Tab-separated table of C-alpha atoms in Angstrom:
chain	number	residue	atom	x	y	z
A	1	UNK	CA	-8.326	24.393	-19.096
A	2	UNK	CA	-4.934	25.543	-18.641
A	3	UNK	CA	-6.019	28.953	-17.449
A	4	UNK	CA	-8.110	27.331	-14.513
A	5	UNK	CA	-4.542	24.967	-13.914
A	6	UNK	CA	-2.429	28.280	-13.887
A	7	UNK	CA	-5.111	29.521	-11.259
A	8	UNK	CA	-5.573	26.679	-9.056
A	9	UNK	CA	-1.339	26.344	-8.555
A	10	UNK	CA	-1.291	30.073	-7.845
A	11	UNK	CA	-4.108	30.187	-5.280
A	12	UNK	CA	-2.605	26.694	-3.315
A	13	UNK	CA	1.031	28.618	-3.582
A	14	UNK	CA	-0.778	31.724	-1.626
A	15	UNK	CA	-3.001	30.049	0.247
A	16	UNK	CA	0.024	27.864	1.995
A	17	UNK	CA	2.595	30.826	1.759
A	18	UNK	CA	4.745	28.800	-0.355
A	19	UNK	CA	6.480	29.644	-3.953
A	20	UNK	CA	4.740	28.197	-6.833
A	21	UNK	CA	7.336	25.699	-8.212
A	22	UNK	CA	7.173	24.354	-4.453
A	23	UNK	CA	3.468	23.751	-5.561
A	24	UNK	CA	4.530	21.962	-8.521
A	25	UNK	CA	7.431	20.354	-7.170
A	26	UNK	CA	5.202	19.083	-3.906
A	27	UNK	CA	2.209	17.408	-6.936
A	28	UNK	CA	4.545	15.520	-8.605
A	29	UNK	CA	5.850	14.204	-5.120
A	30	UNK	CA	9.349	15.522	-5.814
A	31	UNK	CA	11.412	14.393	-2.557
A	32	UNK	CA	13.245	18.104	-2.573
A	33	UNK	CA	10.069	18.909	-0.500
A	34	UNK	CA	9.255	17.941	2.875
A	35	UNK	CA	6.900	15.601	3.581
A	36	UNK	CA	4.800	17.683	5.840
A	37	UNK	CA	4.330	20.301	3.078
A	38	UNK	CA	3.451	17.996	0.080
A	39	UNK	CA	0.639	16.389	2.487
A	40	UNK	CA	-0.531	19.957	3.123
A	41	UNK	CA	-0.690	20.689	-0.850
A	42	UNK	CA	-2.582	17.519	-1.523
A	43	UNK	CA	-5.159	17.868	0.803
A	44	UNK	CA	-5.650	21.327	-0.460
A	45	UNK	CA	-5.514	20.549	-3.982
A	46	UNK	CA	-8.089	17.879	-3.305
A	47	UNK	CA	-10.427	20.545	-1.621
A	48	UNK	CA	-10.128	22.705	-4.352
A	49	UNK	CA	-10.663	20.081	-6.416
A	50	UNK	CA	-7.442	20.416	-8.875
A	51	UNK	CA	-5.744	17.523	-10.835
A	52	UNK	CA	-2.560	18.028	-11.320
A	53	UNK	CA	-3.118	15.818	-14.806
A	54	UNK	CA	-5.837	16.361	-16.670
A	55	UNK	CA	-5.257	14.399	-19.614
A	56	UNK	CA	-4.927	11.642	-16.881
A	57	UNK	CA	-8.377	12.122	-16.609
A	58	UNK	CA	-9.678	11.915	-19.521
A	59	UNK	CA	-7.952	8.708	-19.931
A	60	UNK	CA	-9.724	7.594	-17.000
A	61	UNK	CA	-12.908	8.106	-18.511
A	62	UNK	CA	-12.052	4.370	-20.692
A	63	UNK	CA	-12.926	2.114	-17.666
A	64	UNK	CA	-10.462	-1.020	-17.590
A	65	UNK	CA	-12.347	-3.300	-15.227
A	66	UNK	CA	-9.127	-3.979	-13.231
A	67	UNK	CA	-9.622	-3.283	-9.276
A	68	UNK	CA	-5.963	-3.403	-7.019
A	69	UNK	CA	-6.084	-4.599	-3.608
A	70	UNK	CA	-3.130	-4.004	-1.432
A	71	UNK	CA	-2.754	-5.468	1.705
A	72	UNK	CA	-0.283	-6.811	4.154
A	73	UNK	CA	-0.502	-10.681	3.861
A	74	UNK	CA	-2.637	-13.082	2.484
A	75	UNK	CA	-1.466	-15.974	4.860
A	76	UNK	CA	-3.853	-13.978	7.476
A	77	UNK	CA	-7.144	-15.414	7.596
A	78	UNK	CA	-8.712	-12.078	8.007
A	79	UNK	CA	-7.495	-11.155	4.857
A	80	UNK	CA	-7.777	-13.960	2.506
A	81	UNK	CA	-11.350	-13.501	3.905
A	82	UNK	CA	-12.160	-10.472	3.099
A	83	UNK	CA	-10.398	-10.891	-0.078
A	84	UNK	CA	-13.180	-13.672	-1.056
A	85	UNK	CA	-15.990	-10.974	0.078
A	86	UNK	CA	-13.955	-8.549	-2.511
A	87	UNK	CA	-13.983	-10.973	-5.349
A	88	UNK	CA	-18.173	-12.169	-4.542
A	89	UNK	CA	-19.195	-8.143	-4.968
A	90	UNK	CA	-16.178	-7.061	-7.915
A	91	UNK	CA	-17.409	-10.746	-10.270
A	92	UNK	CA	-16.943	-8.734	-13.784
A	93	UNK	CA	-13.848	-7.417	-12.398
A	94	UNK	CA	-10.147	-8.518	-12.513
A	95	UNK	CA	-9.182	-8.156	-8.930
A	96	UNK	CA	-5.287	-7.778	-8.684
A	97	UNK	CA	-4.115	-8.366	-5.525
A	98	UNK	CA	-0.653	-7.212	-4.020
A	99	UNK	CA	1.050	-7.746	-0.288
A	100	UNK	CA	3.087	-5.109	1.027
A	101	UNK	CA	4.037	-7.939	3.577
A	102	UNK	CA	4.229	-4.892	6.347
A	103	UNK	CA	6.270	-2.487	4.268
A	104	UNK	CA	5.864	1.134	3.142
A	105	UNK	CA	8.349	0.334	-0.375
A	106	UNK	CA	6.584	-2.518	-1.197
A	107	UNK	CA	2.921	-0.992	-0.634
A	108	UNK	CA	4.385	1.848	-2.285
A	109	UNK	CA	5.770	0.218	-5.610
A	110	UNK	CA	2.471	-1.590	-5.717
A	111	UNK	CA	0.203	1.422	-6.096
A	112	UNK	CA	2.521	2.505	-8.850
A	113	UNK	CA	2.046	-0.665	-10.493
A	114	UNK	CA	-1.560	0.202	-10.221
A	115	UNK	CA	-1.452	3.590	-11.500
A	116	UNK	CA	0.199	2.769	-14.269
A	117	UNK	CA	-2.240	-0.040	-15.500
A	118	UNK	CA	-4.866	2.776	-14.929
A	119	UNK	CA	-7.187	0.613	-12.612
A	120	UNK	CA	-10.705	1.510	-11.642
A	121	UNK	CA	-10.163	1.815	-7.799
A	122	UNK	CA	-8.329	0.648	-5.312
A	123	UNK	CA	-8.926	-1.093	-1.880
A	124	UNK	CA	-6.263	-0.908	0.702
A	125	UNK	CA	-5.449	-1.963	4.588
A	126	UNK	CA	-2.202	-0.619	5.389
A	127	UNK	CA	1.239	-1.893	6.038
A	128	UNK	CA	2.639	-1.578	9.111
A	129	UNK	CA	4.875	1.149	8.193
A	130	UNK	CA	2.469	2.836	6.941
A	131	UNK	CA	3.122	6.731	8.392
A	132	UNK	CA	2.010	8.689	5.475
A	133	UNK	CA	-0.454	8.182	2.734
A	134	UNK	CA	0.738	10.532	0.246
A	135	UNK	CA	1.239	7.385	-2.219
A	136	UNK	CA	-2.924	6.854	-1.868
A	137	UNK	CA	-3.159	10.712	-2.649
A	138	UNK	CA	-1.707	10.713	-5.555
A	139	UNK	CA	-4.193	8.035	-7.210
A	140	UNK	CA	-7.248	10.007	-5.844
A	141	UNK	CA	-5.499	12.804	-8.033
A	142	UNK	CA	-5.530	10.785	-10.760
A	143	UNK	CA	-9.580	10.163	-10.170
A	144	UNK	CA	-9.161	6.629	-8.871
A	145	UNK	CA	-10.899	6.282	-5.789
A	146	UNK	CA	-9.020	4.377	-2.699
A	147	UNK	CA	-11.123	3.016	0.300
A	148	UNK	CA	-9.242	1.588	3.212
A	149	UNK	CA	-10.424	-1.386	5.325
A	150	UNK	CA	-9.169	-2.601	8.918
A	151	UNK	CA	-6.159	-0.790	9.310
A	152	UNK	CA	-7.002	2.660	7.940
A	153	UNK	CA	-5.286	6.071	8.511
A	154	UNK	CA	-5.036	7.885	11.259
A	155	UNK	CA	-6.372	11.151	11.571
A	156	UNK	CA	-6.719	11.663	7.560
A	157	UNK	CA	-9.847	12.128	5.799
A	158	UNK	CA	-10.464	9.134	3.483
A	159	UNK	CA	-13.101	6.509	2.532
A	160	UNK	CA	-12.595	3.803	5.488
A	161	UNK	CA	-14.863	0.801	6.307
A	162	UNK	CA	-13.543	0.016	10.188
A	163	UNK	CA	-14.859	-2.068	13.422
A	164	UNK	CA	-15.573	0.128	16.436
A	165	UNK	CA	-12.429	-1.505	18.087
A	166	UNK	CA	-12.003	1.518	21.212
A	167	UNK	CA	-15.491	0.101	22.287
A	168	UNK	CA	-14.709	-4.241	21.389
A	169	UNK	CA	-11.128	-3.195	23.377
A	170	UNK	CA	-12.990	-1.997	26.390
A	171	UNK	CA	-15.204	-4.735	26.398
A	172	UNK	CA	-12.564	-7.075	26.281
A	173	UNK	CA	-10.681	-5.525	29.375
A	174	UNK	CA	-13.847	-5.379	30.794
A	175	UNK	CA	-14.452	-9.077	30.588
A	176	UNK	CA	-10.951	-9.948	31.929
A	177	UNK	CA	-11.420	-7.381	34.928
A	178	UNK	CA	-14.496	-9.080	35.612
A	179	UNK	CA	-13.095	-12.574	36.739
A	180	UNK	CA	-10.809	-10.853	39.034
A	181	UNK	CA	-7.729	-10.017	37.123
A	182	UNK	CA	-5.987	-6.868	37.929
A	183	UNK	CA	-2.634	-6.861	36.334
A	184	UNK	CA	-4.085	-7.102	32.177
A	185	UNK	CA	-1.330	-6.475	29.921
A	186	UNK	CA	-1.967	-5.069	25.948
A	187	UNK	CA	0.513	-6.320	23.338
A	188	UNK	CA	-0.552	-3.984	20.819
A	189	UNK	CA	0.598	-3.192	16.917
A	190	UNK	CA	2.841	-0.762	15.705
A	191	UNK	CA	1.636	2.662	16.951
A	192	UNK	CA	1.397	4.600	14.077
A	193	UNK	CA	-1.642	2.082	13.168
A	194	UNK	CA	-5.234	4.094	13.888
A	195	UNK	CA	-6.287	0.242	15.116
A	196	UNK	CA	-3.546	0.253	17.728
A	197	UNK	CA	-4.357	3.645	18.921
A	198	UNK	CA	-8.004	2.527	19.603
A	199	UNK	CA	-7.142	-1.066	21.133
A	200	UNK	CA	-4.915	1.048	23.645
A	201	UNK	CA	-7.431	3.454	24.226
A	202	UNK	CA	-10.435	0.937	24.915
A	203	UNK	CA	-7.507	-1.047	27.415
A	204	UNK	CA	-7.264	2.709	29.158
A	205	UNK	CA	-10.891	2.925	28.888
A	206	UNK	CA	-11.714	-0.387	30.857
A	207	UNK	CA	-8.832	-0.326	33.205
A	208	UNK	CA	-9.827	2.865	34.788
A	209	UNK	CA	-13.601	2.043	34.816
A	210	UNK	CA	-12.067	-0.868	36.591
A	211	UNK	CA	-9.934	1.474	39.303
A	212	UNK	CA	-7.227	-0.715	37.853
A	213	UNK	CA	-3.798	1.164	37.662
A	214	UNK	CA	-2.319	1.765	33.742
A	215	UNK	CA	0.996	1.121	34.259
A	216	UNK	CA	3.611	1.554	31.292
A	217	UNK	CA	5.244	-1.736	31.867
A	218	UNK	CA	2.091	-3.667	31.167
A	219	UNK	CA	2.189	-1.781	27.435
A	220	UNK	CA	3.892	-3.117	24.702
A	221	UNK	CA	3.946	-2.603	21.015
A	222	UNK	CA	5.680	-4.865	18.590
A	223	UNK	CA	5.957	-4.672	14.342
A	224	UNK	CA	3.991	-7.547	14.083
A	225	UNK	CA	7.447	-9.483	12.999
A	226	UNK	CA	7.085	-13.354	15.164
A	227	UNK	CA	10.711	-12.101	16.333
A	228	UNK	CA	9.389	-8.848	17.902
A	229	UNK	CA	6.531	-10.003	19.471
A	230	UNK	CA	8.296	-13.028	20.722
A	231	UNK	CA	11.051	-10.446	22.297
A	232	UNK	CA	8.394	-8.042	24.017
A	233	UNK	CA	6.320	-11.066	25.175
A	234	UNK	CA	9.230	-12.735	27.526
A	235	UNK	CA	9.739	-8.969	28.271
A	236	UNK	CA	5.799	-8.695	29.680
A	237	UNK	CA	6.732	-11.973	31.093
A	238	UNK	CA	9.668	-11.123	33.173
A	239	UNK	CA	8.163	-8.446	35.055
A	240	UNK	CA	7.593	-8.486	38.897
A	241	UNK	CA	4.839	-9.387	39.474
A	242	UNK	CA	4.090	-10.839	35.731
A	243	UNK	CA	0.934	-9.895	33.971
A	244	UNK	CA	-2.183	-11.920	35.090
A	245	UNK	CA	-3.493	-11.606	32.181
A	246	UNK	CA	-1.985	-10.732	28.067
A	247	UNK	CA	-4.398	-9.159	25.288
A	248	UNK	CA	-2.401	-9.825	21.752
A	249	UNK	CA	-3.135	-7.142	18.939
A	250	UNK	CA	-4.662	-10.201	16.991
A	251	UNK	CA	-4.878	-13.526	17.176
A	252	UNK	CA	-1.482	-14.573	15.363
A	253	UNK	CA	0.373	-12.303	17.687
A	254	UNK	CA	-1.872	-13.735	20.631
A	255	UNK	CA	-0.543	-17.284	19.658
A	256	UNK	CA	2.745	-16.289	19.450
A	257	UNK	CA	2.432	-14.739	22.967
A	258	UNK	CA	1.380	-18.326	24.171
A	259	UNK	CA	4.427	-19.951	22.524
A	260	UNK	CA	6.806	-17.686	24.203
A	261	UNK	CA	5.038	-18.560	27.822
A	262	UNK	CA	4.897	-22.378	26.895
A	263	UNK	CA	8.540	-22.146	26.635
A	264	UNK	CA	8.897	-20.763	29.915
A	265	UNK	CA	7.480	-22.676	31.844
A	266	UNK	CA	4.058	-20.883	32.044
A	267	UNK	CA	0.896	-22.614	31.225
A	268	UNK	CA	-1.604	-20.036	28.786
A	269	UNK	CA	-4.832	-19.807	30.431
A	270	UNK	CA	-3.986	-21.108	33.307
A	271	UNK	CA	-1.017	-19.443	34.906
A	272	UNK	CA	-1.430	-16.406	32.248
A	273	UNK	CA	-4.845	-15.867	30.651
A	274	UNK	CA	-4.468	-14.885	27.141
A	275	UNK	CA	-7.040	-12.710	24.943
A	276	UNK	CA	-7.278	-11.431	21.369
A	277	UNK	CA	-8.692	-9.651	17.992
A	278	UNK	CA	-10.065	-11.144	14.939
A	279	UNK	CA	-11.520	-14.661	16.322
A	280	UNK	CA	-10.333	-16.552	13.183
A	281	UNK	CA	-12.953	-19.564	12.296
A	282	UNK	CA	-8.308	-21.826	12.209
A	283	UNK	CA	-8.849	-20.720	16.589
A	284	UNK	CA	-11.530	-24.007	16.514
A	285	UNK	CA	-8.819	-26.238	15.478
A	286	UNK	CA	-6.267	-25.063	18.260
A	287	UNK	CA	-6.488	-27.097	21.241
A	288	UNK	CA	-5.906	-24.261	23.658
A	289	UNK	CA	-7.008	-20.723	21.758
A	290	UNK	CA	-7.126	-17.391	23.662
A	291	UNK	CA	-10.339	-17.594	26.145
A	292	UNK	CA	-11.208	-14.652	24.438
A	293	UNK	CA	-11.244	-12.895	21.102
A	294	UNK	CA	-13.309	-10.166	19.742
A	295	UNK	CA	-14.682	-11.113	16.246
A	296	UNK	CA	-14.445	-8.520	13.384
A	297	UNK	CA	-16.114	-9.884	10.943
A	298	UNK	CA	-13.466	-9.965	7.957
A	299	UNK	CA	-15.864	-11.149	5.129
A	300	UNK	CA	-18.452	-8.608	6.394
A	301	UNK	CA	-15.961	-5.753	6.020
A	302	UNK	CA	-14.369	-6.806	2.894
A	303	UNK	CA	-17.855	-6.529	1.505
A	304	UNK	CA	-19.062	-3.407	2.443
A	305	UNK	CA	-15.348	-2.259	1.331
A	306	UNK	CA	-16.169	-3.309	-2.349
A	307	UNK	CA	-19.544	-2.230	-2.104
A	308	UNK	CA	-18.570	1.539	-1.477
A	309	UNK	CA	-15.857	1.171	-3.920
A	310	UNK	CA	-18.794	0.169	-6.851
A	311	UNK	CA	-20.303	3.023	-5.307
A	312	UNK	CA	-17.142	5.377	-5.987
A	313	UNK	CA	-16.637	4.251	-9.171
A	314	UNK	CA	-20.175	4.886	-10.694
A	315	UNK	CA	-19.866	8.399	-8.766
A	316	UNK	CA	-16.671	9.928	-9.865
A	317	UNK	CA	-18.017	13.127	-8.745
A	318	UNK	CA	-18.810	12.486	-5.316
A	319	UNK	CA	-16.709	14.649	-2.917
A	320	UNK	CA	-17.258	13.707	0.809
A	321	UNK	CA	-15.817	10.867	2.340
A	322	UNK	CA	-17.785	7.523	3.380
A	323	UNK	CA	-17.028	5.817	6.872
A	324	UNK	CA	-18.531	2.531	7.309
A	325	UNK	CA	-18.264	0.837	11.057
A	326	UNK	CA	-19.115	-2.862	11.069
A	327	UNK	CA	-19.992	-4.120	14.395
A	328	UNK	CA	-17.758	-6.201	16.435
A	329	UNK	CA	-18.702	-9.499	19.193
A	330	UNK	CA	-16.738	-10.658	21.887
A	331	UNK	CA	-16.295	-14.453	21.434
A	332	UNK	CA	-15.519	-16.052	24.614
A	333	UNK	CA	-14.270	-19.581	24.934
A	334	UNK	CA	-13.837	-21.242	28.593
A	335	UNK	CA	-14.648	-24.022	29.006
């Protein structure tokens, strides 16, 4: 076994053009090496299918029936929902769940915590800090497999169950263009979010089938924090002329949009239409929701994202990623 360890670190060091002890430094996640380089040893290590622990792995083989979930907050109905779906398809589990509450260091110290209690798998929707997913990497390493759901990463190979949300964008815009609006305004997440990158390319998408200018004014991204959204709302709000129209990044930021505009003065829906993501079943008890929202389907997605997880878990030795899309609906509510 060692020889084939020996090996493996020699051929990544060559392969990348780096020293060997930057190999070994870079699997342990040492902080002496750059980011950029310990992602690029990871991913190759993974291709060439090395663990940088092998005794890890043989502990693996005892099964301890604990799943982590790690998510950014359960006060969001989309995720205590598709928490629910988690917990119907894991029953014989214990499902631990953590929230990063937006942040890199907490999401981060919770997949240690996970690691360390050696659980079975993992299912994860990032935080909104989220830049880098070395911290996931390192339990696929260890042979426990991650799956993502909703917000998953960008441009990285990795098990992800996702909503086609370029195409639900675009028919969103699409919708609002239709009654006549031609100043539509996004209020998107943060941008290193995949989900934000596809809401704002659906908006491009449906202004410009449209002939509807994109102007940079009408773009905004906040953190997600009620304090930044409120700030680049009465931002949107103060332009010349003002946005006809707002589509929030989900429906909490939507409704935080509408407070802002109440307080100034400006009816939602009426002077300003507002439009949104997720459709949450609490929008029926809100006397004046968004006239719009696209619904995701949280319990749907939560399932499939413990149903590939099973999946994982009963084949350690499966190599290729999974990608599941669940379908999304645009929900509209006038009157």
């Amino acid at each position: 076994m060692q020889h084939h360890q020996t090996v493996t670190i020699k051929q990544i060091a060559q392969e990348l053009g780096v020293s060997i002890s930057t190999v070994s430094r870079a699997l342990q996640n040492n902080p002496r090496i750059g980011l950029r380089t310990r992602e690029r040893v990871w991913e190759l290590a993974r291709k060439l299918q090395y663990s940088p622990n092998p005794a890890a792995l043989v502990l693996k083989k005892k099964r301890t029936h604990t799943i982590g979930v790690i998510l950014p907050f359960l006060g969001e109905e989309f995720f205590s929902t598709a928490v629910t779906a988690i917990e119907d398809v894991l029953t014989g589990y214990n499902v631990v769940i953590s929230q990063s509450r937006d942040r890199l260091d907490r999401e981060k110290s919770a997949l240690n915590t996970f690691l360390s209690s050696r659980v079975d798998g993992v299912i994860a929707s990032l935080s909104a800090e989220t830049h880098h997913y070395l911290h996931f990497r390192e339990l696929e390493n260890f042979g426990i497999p991650v799956v993502f759901f909703d917000r998953v990463p960008r441009s990285v190979p990795a098990h992800k169950v996702r909503n086609s949300v370029t195409k639900a964008a675009r028919e969103l815009v699409q919708y609002l263009a239709g009654k006549g609006l031609e100043r539509i305004a996004l209020l998107n997440g943060p941008p290193q979010l995949e989900v934000s990158e596809e809401r704002q390319e659906g908006y491009i998408q449906a202004m410009t089938g449209a002939g509807l200018p994109v102007l940079p004014q009408y773009l905004r991204s906040t953190d997600l924090s009620r304090e930044d959204t409120h700030t680049k709302t009465k931002l949107l709000l103060a332009l010349e002329p003002k946005p006809q129209a707002i589509v929030g990044f989900n429906d909490y930021v939507a409704l935080q949009a509408m407070e802002v505009a109440k307080q100034l003065q400006i009816r939602p829906n009426e002077d300003v239409y507002f439009a949104s993501f997720a459709n949450l079943p609490l929008m029926d008890y809100i006397d004046n929701p968004p006239v719009a929202s696209v619904e995701q389907f949280a319990y749907t997605m939560g399932e499939k994202a413990a149903e590939l997880l099973l999946h994982l878990i009963h084949h350690p030795d499966e190599t290729r990623y999974h990608e599941v899309l669940v379908e999304t609906q645009l929900f509209v509510r006038e009157k």
